Short mmCIF file of C-alpha atoms in Angstrom, two decimals:
data_model
loop_
_atom_site.label_atom_id
_atom_site.label_comp_id
_atom_site.label_asym_id
_atom_site.label_seq_id
_atom_site.Cartn_x
_atom_site.Cartn_y
_atom_site.Cartn_z
CA MET D 1 -0.03 0.01 0.02
CA ALA D 2 2.91 2.29 0.73
CA VAL D 3 4.04 1.91 -2.84
CA GLN D 4 0.72 2.00 -4.80
CA ILE D 5 -0.42 5.31 -3.23
CA PRO D 6 2.60 7.36 -4.31
CA PHE D 7 2.19 6.01 -7.91
CA ALA D 8 -1.52 7.09 -7.98
CA ARG D 9 -0.52 10.45 -6.86
CA LEU D 10 2.20 10.64 -9.36
CA LEU D 11 -0.20 9.87 -12.32
CA LEU D 12 -2.50 12.61 -11.02
CA VAL D 13 0.35 15.10 -11.00
CA HIS D 14 1.54 14.03 -14.29
CA ARG D 15 -1.80 14.78 -15.90
CA LEU D 16 -1.94 18.17 -14.30
CA LEU D 17 1.65 18.89 -15.51
CA TRP D 18 0.81 17.60 -18.95
CA THR D 19 -2.24 19.89 -19.12
CA SER D 20 -0.46 22.98 -17.65
CA THR D 21 2.74 22.60 -19.77
CA SER D 22 1.27 21.50 -23.10
CA GLY D 23 2.89 24.33 -24.77
CA GLN D 24 6.38 23.12 -23.66
CA PRO D 25 8.44 20.61 -25.33
CA CYS D 26 7.90 16.94 -24.52
CA LEU D 27 11.44 16.68 -23.29
CA ARG D 28 10.70 19.04 -20.47
CA SER D 29 7.81 16.81 -19.27
CA ARG D 30 10.03 13.71 -19.38
CA ASP D 31 12.59 15.51 -17.14
CA VAL D 32 10.01 16.46 -14.67
CA LEU D 33 8.71 12.98 -14.65
CA ARG D 34 12.09 11.52 -13.97
CA GLU D 35 12.62 13.95 -11.10
CA CYS D 36 9.21 13.01 -9.64
CA ARG D 37 10.08 9.37 -9.68
CA LYS D 38 13.21 10.09 -7.77
CA LYS D 39 11.33 12.09 -5.06
CA THR D 40 8.67 9.35 -4.87
CA ARG D 41 11.17 6.64 -4.07
CA THR D 42 12.49 8.84 -1.32
CA LEU D 43 8.89 9.28 0.01
CA SER D 44 8.07 5.48 -0.14
CA THR D 45 10.80 4.79 2.41
CA PHE D 46 8.97 6.59 5.16
CA PRO D 47 6.16 4.94 7.14
CA VAL D 48 2.68 6.07 5.94
CA LYS D 49 0.24 6.77 8.77
CA ARG D 50 -3.48 7.52 8.47
CA SER D 51 -4.79 10.66 10.00
CA GLU D 52 -7.93 9.79 11.82
CA SER D 53 -8.39 13.21 13.23
CA LYS D 54 -9.05 15.24 10.16
CA GLY D 55 -10.65 13.71 7.12
CA GLY D 56 -8.93 10.32 7.11
CA GLY D 57 -6.06 11.55 5.00
CA TRP D 58 -2.67 9.91 4.61
CA ASP D 59 0.40 11.39 6.25
CA ALA D 60 3.61 10.34 4.38
CA SER D 61 5.77 13.00 5.95
CA PRO D 62 9.24 11.95 7.20
CA PRO D 63 10.16 11.90 10.83
CA ALA D 64 11.74 14.92 12.46
CA SER D 65 15.24 13.25 12.66
CA SER D 66 15.64 13.22 8.79
CA GLY D 67 16.40 17.03 8.81
CA GLN D 68 13.08 18.20 7.29
CA ALA D 69 10.81 20.33 9.47
CA LEU D 70 7.40 19.11 10.40
CA PRO D 71 4.36 21.35 9.68
CA PRO D 72 3.47 23.62 12.52
CA ARG D 73 0.76 22.60 14.92
CA GLY D 74 -2.60 24.06 14.47
CA ARG D 75 -2.51 24.36 10.60
CA ARG D 76 -4.70 22.34 8.19
CA PRO D 77 -3.34 19.06 6.82
CA LEU D 78 -1.70 19.10 3.45
CA SER D 79 -3.47 17.46 0.51
CA PRO D 80 -1.66 14.87 -1.57
CA LEU D 81 -1.25 17.30 -4.41
CA GLU D 82 0.37 19.81 -2.06
CA ARG D 83 2.69 17.37 -0.51
CA LEU D 84 3.93 16.23 -3.92
CA SER D 85 4.39 19.73 -5.15
CA ARG D 86 6.57 20.57 -2.18
CA LEU D 87 9.03 17.96 -3.34
CA LEU D 88 9.35 19.45 -6.91
CA PRO D 89 11.71 22.37 -7.75
CA GLN D 90 10.01 25.80 -7.98
CA ASP D 91 11.03 26.37 -11.64
CA ALA D 92 9.41 23.00 -12.68
CA LEU D 93 5.79 23.98 -11.46
CA SER D 94 3.29 25.75 -13.59
CA PRO D 95 1.68 28.98 -12.38
CA GLU D 96 -1.44 27.07 -11.41
CA VAL D 97 0.23 24.61 -9.15
CA SER D 98 2.46 27.33 -7.63
CA GLN D 99 -0.70 29.16 -6.40
CA LEU D 100 -1.61 26.11 -4.24
CA ARG D 101 1.43 26.44 -2.14
CA ASP D 102 1.45 28.75 1.01
CA PRO D 103 4.20 31.31 0.75
CA GLU D 104 4.93 30.95 4.41
CA GLU D 105 5.12 27.06 4.23
CA ASP D 106 7.23 27.55 1.06
CA ALA D 107 9.73 29.65 2.93
CA SER D 108 9.88 27.14 5.83
CA VAL D 109 10.31 24.22 3.43
CA ALA D 110 13.21 26.05 1.56
CA ALA D 111 14.82 26.84 5.01
CA SER D 112 14.39 23.26 6.17
CA GLY D 113 15.72 21.93 2.92
CA THR D 114 18.84 24.13 3.09
CA HIS D 115 19.64 22.95 6.67
CA GLY D 116 18.85 19.35 5.69
CA ASP D 117 21.41 19.34 2.95
CA GLY D 118 24.70 17.82 4.49
CA GLU D 119 26.84 19.72 1.92
CA GLU D 120 25.96 23.16 2.98
CA THR D 121 25.00 23.30 6.58
CA HIS D 122 24.59 20.55 9.20
CA GLY D 123 21.21 20.28 10.83
CA ALA D 124 20.91 20.35 14.59
CA THR D 125 20.56 16.97 16.23
CA PRO D 126 17.66 16.30 18.49
CA GLU D 127 19.85 16.52 21.56
CA GLU D 128 20.95 20.04 20.50
CA GLY D 129 17.38 21.14 19.97
CA ASP D 130 16.49 20.11 23.56
CA ARG D 131 19.20 22.20 25.19
CA PRO D 132 18.02 25.30 27.04
CA GLU D 133 18.85 28.69 25.59
CA ALA D 134 22.08 30.32 26.93
CA SER D 135 21.76 33.53 28.65
CA ALA D 136 23.23 36.39 26.76
CA SER D 137 26.42 38.12 28.04
CA VAL D 138 26.87 41.75 27.80
CA ALA D 139 30.05 43.01 26.29
CA VAL D 140 31.49 46.51 26.85
CA PRO D 141 33.07 48.33 23.98
CA GLY D 142 36.73 47.22 23.50
CA GLU D 143 36.18 44.01 25.20
CA SER D 144 36.01 40.62 23.63
CA ALA D 145 32.61 38.88 23.54
CA SER D 146 32.25 35.80 25.69
CA VAL D 147 29.99 32.94 24.84
CA ALA D 148 27.59 31.87 27.62
CA VAL D 149 27.20 28.16 28.48
CA PRO D 150 23.53 26.96 28.62
CA GLY D 151 22.22 27.54 32.12
CA GLU D 152 24.99 30.01 32.98
CA SER D 153 24.33 33.53 34.09
CA ALA D 154 25.64 36.43 32.11
CA THR D 155 28.57 38.46 33.35
CA VAL D 156 29.24 42.09 32.63
CA ALA D 157 32.76 43.14 32.44
CA VAL D 158 33.88 46.68 33.33
CA PRO D 159 36.21 48.46 30.98
CA GLY D 160 39.73 48.22 31.86
CA GLU D 161 39.02 45.54 34.43
CA SER D 162 41.05 42.24 34.29
CA ALA D 163 39.08 39.07 34.55
CA SER D 164 39.96 36.77 37.34
CA VAL D 165 39.32 33.02 37.41
CA ALA D 166 37.86 31.63 40.61
CA LEU D 167 37.31 28.07 41.63
CA PRO D 168 33.63 26.82 41.92
CA GLY D 169 32.24 28.13 45.17
CA GLU D 170 35.32 30.30 45.83
CA SER D 171 35.21 34.01 46.21
CA ALA D 172 37.72 36.29 44.64
CA SER D 173 40.08 37.67 47.23
CA VAL D 174 41.39 41.18 47.17
CA ALA D 175 44.58 42.04 48.91
CA LEU D 176 44.11 44.59 51.58
CA PRO D 177 46.43 47.49 52.27
CA GLY D 178 49.58 46.24 54.04
CA GLU D 179 48.87 42.60 53.09
CA SER D 180 51.67 40.80 51.30
CA LEU D 181 51.53 37.75 49.06
CA LEU D 182 53.21 34.49 49.71
CA ALA D 183 56.89 34.46 48.48
CA PHE D 184 59.48 31.77 48.23
CA GLY D 185 61.46 31.22 51.22
CA GLU D 186 58.91 31.95 54.05
CA LEU D 187 57.32 29.54 56.34
CA LEU D 188 53.79 28.22 55.91
CA VAL D 189 51.40 25.95 57.78
CA ALA D 190 49.09 23.66 55.95
CA GLU D 191 46.23 21.92 57.90
CA HIS D 192 43.24 19.88 57.17
CA ARG D 193 40.26 19.61 59.55
CA LYS D 194 37.49 17.04 59.57
CA LYS D 195 34.45 17.38 61.84
CA GLY D 196 36.10 20.07 63.90
CA ARG D 197 39.33 18.04 64.55
CA VAL D 198 42.76 18.50 63.08
CA GLU D 199 43.52 15.54 60.89
CA PHE D 200 46.82 17.02 59.26
CA ARG D 201 49.14 19.89 60.20
CA LYS D 202 52.56 20.59 58.87
CA MET D 203 54.79 23.54 58.86
CA PHE D 204 57.15 23.88 55.69
CA SER D 205 59.20 26.37 53.86
CA LEU D 206 57.96 27.55 50.49
CA ARG D 207 60.44 26.43 47.82
CA ALA D 208 60.33 26.71 43.96
CA GLY D 209 59.45 23.37 42.27
CA ALA D 210 58.81 21.56 45.65
CA LEU D 211 55.67 19.55 46.58
CA LEU D 212 53.68 19.26 49.85
CA GLN D 213 52.97 15.68 50.11
CA SER D 214 50.48 14.11 52.50
CA ASN D 215 48.00 11.10 52.67
CA TRP D 216 45.28 13.45 51.45
CA GLY D 217 47.15 14.46 48.16
CA VAL D 218 49.89 16.59 46.85
CA VAL D 219 50.03 20.50 46.55
CA ALA D 220 52.63 22.18 44.30
CA HIS D 221 54.54 24.96 46.07
CA ASP D 222 54.38 26.82 42.78
CA ASP D 223 50.71 27.12 43.05
CA LEU D 224 50.98 28.93 46.39
CA ALA D 225 53.57 31.54 45.53
CA GLY D 226 51.94 34.95 44.69
CA ARG D 227 48.77 34.19 46.45
CA PRO D 228 47.46 35.66 49.67
CA ALA D 229 47.65 33.53 52.79
CA GLY D 230 44.68 31.93 54.43
CA ARG D 231 43.25 30.29 51.41
CA LEU D 232 41.59 26.94 51.13
CA LEU D 233 43.24 24.94 48.35
CA LYS D 234 42.47 21.59 46.88
CA THR D 235 45.16 18.89 46.78
CA SER D 236 45.41 16.36 43.97
CA ARG D 237 42.89 14.21 45.55
CA GLY D 238 40.29 16.97 46.04
CA VAL D 239 40.87 17.51 49.77
CA ARG D 240 40.84 21.15 51.07
CA PHE D 241 43.80 22.34 52.80
CA LEU D 242 44.05 25.69 54.69
CA VAL D 243 47.39 27.37 53.92
CA ARG D 244 48.38 30.17 56.23
CA ARG D 245 51.32 31.81 57.90
CA PRO D 246 52.42 30.48 61.16
CA SER D 247 52.27 32.47 64.33
CA LEU D 248 54.96 32.35 66.91
CA GLU D 249 53.02 29.81 68.81
CA ASP D 250 52.83 27.54 65.77
CA TYR D 251 56.51 28.02 64.97
CA VAL D 252 57.77 27.04 68.58
CA LEU D 253 55.43 23.97 68.48
CA TYR D 254 56.40 22.70 65.01
CA MET D 255 60.03 23.77 64.69
CA LYS D 256 62.85 21.24 64.88
CA ARG D 257 63.76 20.48 68.48
CA GLY D 258 66.67 19.28 70.48
CA PRO D 259 65.43 19.19 74.15
CA ALA D 260 61.87 19.87 75.22
CA ILE D 261 60.51 23.43 74.80
CA ALA D 262 58.72 25.81 77.08
CA TYR D 263 55.12 25.42 75.79
CA PRO D 264 53.30 28.53 74.81
CA LYS D 265 50.92 28.44 77.66
CA ASP D 266 53.85 28.32 80.23
CA ALA D 267 55.86 30.98 78.28
CA SER D 268 52.88 33.48 78.28
CA ALA D 269 52.44 32.96 82.15
CA MET D 270 56.08 33.51 82.72
CA LEU D 271 56.18 36.82 80.62
CA MET D 272 53.25 38.09 82.63
CA MET D 273 54.94 36.83 85.85
CA MET D 274 58.21 38.80 85.06
CA ASP D 275 56.21 41.78 83.72
CA ILE D 276 58.67 42.30 80.76
CA THR D 277 58.09 45.35 78.62
CA GLU D 278 59.90 46.90 75.62
CA GLY D 279 63.40 47.94 76.50
CA ASP D 280 64.09 45.48 79.24
CA ARG D 281 67.15 43.53 79.60
CA VAL D 282 66.60 39.72 80.40
CA LEU D 283 68.74 36.96 81.37
CA GLU D 284 67.91 33.36 80.25
CA SER D 285 69.62 30.27 81.31
CA GLY D 286 68.78 27.17 79.40
CA SER D 287 68.46 28.09 75.73
CA GLY D 288 67.18 24.53 74.77
CA SER D 289 65.65 24.67 71.31
CA GLY D 290 65.12 28.55 71.38
CA ALA D 291 61.34 28.76 72.13
CA MET D 292 61.68 30.94 75.24
CA SER D 293 64.30 32.98 73.51
CA LEU D 294 61.79 33.88 70.73
CA PHE D 295 59.15 34.92 73.18
CA LEU D 296 61.48 37.02 75.16
CA SER D 297 63.04 38.60 72.01
CA ARG D 298 59.48 39.75 70.99
CA ALA D 299 58.78 41.05 74.45
CA VAL D 300 61.86 43.20 74.98
CA GLY D 301 61.45 44.70 71.35
CA CYS D 302 64.12 46.67 69.38
CA LYS D 303 65.33 48.65 72.45
CA GLY D 304 65.75 45.69 74.78
CA SER D 305 68.06 42.62 74.77
CA VAL D 306 68.24 39.04 75.96
CA LEU D 307 71.33 37.13 77.17
CA SER D 308 70.87 33.47 76.70
CA LEU D 309 73.27 30.76 77.93
CA GLU D 310 73.31 27.05 77.32
CA VAL D 311 75.67 24.33 78.55
CA ARG D 312 75.40 21.89 75.69
CA GLU D 313 76.75 22.76 72.29
CA ASP D 314 74.15 20.83 70.17
CA HIS D 315 71.43 22.60 71.98
CA HIS D 316 73.10 25.83 71.47
CA LYS D 317 73.32 25.33 67.63
CA ARG D 318 69.71 24.20 67.37
CA ALA D 319 68.52 27.37 69.21
CA VAL D 320 70.57 29.60 66.99
CA LEU D 321 69.22 27.92 63.89
CA ASN D 322 65.68 28.19 64.96
CA TYR D 323 66.06 31.76 65.82
CA ARG D 324 67.63 32.63 62.50
CA ARG D 325 65.12 30.71 60.50
CA TRP D 326 62.27 32.71 62.19
CA ARG D 327 63.88 36.04 61.45
CA GLU D 328 64.37 35.12 57.77
CA SER D 329 60.82 34.15 57.31
CA TRP D 330 59.62 37.24 59.12
CA SER D 331 61.56 39.57 56.96
CA LEU D 332 60.04 37.92 53.76
CA ARG D 333 56.53 38.15 55.38
CA ARG D 334 56.60 41.70 56.71
CA GLY D 335 59.28 43.36 54.54
CA GLU D 336 61.17 44.30 57.71
CA GLU D 337 63.72 42.54 59.98
CA TRP D 338 62.92 40.89 63.30
CA PRO D 339 64.92 42.59 66.00
CA ASP D 340 68.35 40.94 66.40
CA ASN D 341 68.29 41.28 70.19
CA VAL D 342 69.21 37.87 71.46
CA GLN D 343 72.82 37.03 72.29
CA PHE D 344 73.57 33.33 72.57
CA HIS D 345 76.48 31.95 74.53
CA VAL D 346 77.86 28.53 75.45
CA GLY D 347 78.65 28.10 79.07
CA ASP D 348 77.46 27.39 82.60
CA LEU D 349 75.62 30.11 84.47
CA ALA D 350 77.21 29.09 87.72
CA ALA D 351 80.66 30.01 86.40
CA ALA D 352 79.67 32.87 84.22
CA SER D 353 80.48 35.70 86.60
CA PRO D 354 82.97 37.46 84.10
CA LEU D 355 80.14 37.48 81.41
CA LEU D 356 77.68 39.15 83.79
CA ALA D 357 80.05 41.70 85.26
CA THR D 358 78.78 45.18 85.21
CA GLN D 359 75.28 44.17 83.86
CA GLY D 360 71.93 44.47 85.47
CA PHE D 361 68.82 42.59 84.59
CA HIS D 362 64.96 43.44 84.90
CA ALA D 363 64.07 39.72 84.92
CA VAL D 364 65.60 36.28 84.93
CA ALA D 365 64.10 33.04 83.38
CA LEU D 366 65.59 29.77 84.43
CA ASP D 367 64.88 26.37 82.69
CA LEU D 368 67.48 24.14 84.57
CA ILE D 369 67.50 20.88 86.31
CA HIS D 370 69.05 22.35 89.43
CA PRO D 371 68.30 26.05 89.45
CA GLN D 372 69.20 26.52 93.05
CA LEU D 373 72.94 26.01 92.15
CA VAL D 374 72.96 29.29 89.98
CA LEU D 375 70.96 31.55 92.28
CA ARG D 376 74.22 32.83 94.05
CA THR D 377 75.34 34.07 90.64
CA VAL D 378 72.14 35.46 89.32
CA VAL D 379 70.79 37.41 92.35
CA PRO D 380 73.51 40.09 92.50
CA HIS D 381 72.70 41.09 88.96
CA LEU D 382 68.99 41.24 89.36
CA HIS D 383 67.34 44.51 89.95
CA ASN D 384 65.65 45.03 93.45
CA GLY D 385 61.91 44.00 93.21
CA ALA D 386 62.54 42.13 90.02
CA VAL D 387 61.22 38.51 89.37
CA CYS D 388 63.23 35.41 88.70
CA ALA D 389 60.84 32.94 87.05
CA VAL D 390 61.77 29.19 87.32
CA TYR D 391 60.50 26.47 84.81
CA LEU D 392 60.50 22.97 86.58
CA ALA D 393 59.27 19.84 85.16
CA ASN D 394 58.25 17.94 88.30
CA ILE D 395 57.40 18.46 91.93
CA THR D 396 60.56 16.94 93.21
CA GLN D 397 62.57 19.76 91.45
CA VAL D 398 60.20 22.37 93.24
CA MET D 399 60.95 20.82 96.63
CA ASP D 400 64.75 20.94 96.01
CA LEU D 401 64.59 24.60 94.93
CA LEU D 402 62.66 25.52 98.11
CA GLU D 403 65.21 23.61 100.22
CA GLY D 404 68.08 25.58 98.59
CA LEU D 405 66.36 28.75 99.40
CA ARG D 406 65.88 27.77 103.07
CA CYS D 407 69.61 26.80 103.30
CA LEU D 408 71.13 29.75 101.35
CA PRO D 409 70.92 33.31 102.66
CA LEU D 410 69.45 34.84 99.46
CA PRO D 411 67.20 37.78 99.35
CA LEU D 412 64.52 35.96 97.45
CA LEU D 413 60.82 35.58 98.28
CA CYS D 414 58.85 32.69 97.00
CA GLU D 415 55.51 34.20 96.05
CA ARG D 416 53.85 31.59 93.87
CA ILE D 417 54.10 27.92 92.88
CA PHE D 418 51.45 26.87 90.21
CA GLU D 419 50.95 25.16 86.93
CA VAL D 420 48.84 26.32 83.93
CA PRO D 421 46.19 23.82 83.01
CA VAL D 422 44.48 24.11 79.53
CA ARG D 423 41.24 22.29 78.95
CA GLU D 424 39.80 22.37 75.54
CA TRP D 425 36.12 22.09 74.89
CA VAL D 426 33.97 21.06 71.84
CA VAL D 427 30.99 23.30 71.23
CA ALA D 428 28.79 22.60 68.29
CA PRO D 429 25.08 22.80 67.27
CA ALA D 430 22.99 19.80 68.15
CA LEU D 431 22.21 17.71 65.13
CA ARG D 432 19.70 15.03 64.32
CA LYS D 433 20.62 11.60 62.91
CA ASP D 434 19.71 12.83 59.33
CA GLY D 435 22.17 15.77 59.62
CA SER D 436 19.58 18.49 60.27
CA TYR D 437 19.70 20.99 63.14
CA CYS D 438 17.60 20.30 66.29
CA VAL D 439 15.20 23.09 67.34
CA ARG D 440 14.98 24.49 70.84
CA GLU D 441 11.78 23.62 72.46
CA SER D 442 10.18 26.00 75.02
CA PRO D 443 8.47 24.34 78.03
CA VAL D 444 4.63 24.27 77.40
CA LEU D 445 2.36 23.23 80.20
CA ASP D 446 -0.85 23.15 78.26
CA PRO D 447 -1.29 19.99 76.20
CA ASP D 448 -3.23 21.82 73.46
CA ARG D 449 -0.65 24.49 73.14
CA ARG D 450 2.07 21.78 72.90
CA GLU D 451 0.33 20.35 69.87
CA GLU D 452 0.30 23.70 68.18
CA ALA D 453 3.89 24.30 68.97
CA ASP D 454 4.80 20.80 67.45
CA ARG D 455 2.84 21.77 64.19
CA GLU D 456 4.62 25.02 63.99
CA GLU D 457 8.06 23.31 64.47
CA THR D 458 7.34 20.83 61.63
CA SER D 459 6.14 23.63 59.28
CA THR D 460 9.01 26.01 59.58
CA GLU D 461 12.09 25.34 57.30
CA GLU D 462 14.46 28.20 58.35
CA HIS D 463 14.91 28.75 62.03
CA PRO D 464 15.52 32.21 63.46
CA PHE D 465 18.54 33.25 65.33
CA GLY D 466 18.77 31.47 68.79
CA SER D 467 16.47 28.59 67.89
CA VAL D 468 19.14 25.97 67.56
CA PRO D 469 20.59 24.42 70.85
CA TYR D 470 24.22 23.88 71.35
CA ILE D 471 26.03 20.98 73.01
CA ALA D 472 29.29 21.44 74.94
CA ARG D 473 31.69 18.74 76.14
CA PRO D 474 35.40 18.52 76.93
CA HIS D 475 37.62 17.70 73.96
CA PRO D 476 38.67 14.10 73.92
CA GLU D 477 42.33 15.06 73.45
CA GLN D 478 43.53 17.10 76.49
CA MET D 479 47.09 18.37 77.03
CA SER D 480 48.67 16.79 80.12
CA HIS D 481 50.97 18.38 82.79
CA THR D 482 53.92 20.30 81.19
CA ALA D 483 55.68 22.19 83.99
CA PHE D 484 55.56 23.92 87.50
CA LEU D 485 56.23 27.66 87.56
CA VAL D 486 57.90 29.16 90.56
CA LYS D 487 57.86 32.94 91.10
CA LEU D 488 60.70 34.48 93.12
CA ARG D 489 61.17 38.02 93.86
CA LYS D 490 64.16 39.87 95.04
CA CYS D 491 63.63 41.80 98.22
CA VAL D 492 66.31 43.70 100.28
CA GLN D 493 65.80 44.36 104.02
#
């Protein structure tokens, strides 16, 4: 049936053409007939469907994927003569047949035929036709136009403004006045937190061509140089690392050590105990790894000075290296030098009377195993009313020190013996099992009002400020005992 119907239509068209073009040569009719047979073969390959909605006509139009446009919805169905006439060239039709064609449909057919021809332009695939329209981008004069991706919002560029590329979900950062970018040679700290706990933390020096390696991925040092500090960067495994500059507390905790250090919590208490201000001169015995020397150096400032003594040669070298490393990183970070106000010496304080000759100190910091053995040398060079702070690891050393003060006739008064405990807490919003926030419930005595409050709670999506309860508990990891601090003050009768 799909072959017989096109031939019946062909005979009808042939008769019309024969009548309308009777004045033309017979060769012209044969050419038209040959062209019509080619088009009929193409038409017979498509499925023929019967239109039951309007008149029971036959619809032999090809599917949409063949590149030809379907007739618009809401228009009348085409007759067999009109369908066949659309397949013939315009110059092969007589004026009577050309009048049957709709000018608008003729233009649409011509456009669809042009796009359907693979040699001229390629027609859009069904996937391309289903894509949403891209939002237009506004281009400023003198700026190159940008092509918007489907579903992407348009961006307006200001003349003379350079475009910046930001990661998804990352806001562009602008350097504030006085803020310097990261440079090769300075110290940085990279850390990764998960559920409020530090899973990874490392201090490193920024070097050209080096890599920051961890179990969570690799970060190239070259990607950090020239950027501001305090940014969240993704590793090669997609884990976010916070890269920032270390504070003095971070540096003394993560620098290379020889002996144990004076922890920041104890060092700060000792600084307050000694009441050190800018311009003071301080004596330190037991340089160790240089932690207390750095805190004292910052406290006395450019006008003050620190004299640090260490018995062991290896500890002395480590303290000097840590002090120089911090000063180099500080100069790259701030553009100015850290005060060079610490003098490191190798020697025993008990036999250092020639070194201390004609010198007076506003405060003394002792980190020794037996501090009572050096008090005879220290006290004469300590100002009246000044404080000698002693750092002791265990209570046995405290007892030995007090026994030495009882036996030795020294003008020292023991004012305080204490330790500095630090207890960390975890404070976080209360969460349900599904991850949503809990809602603070006010006590309701009336059962009817309780039901209304429950309905209001389930209906609200965004909770106002103060409606989410918090849970506080001690942190599972607590710092244990570090040292006892003894405060001795010089007093003269």
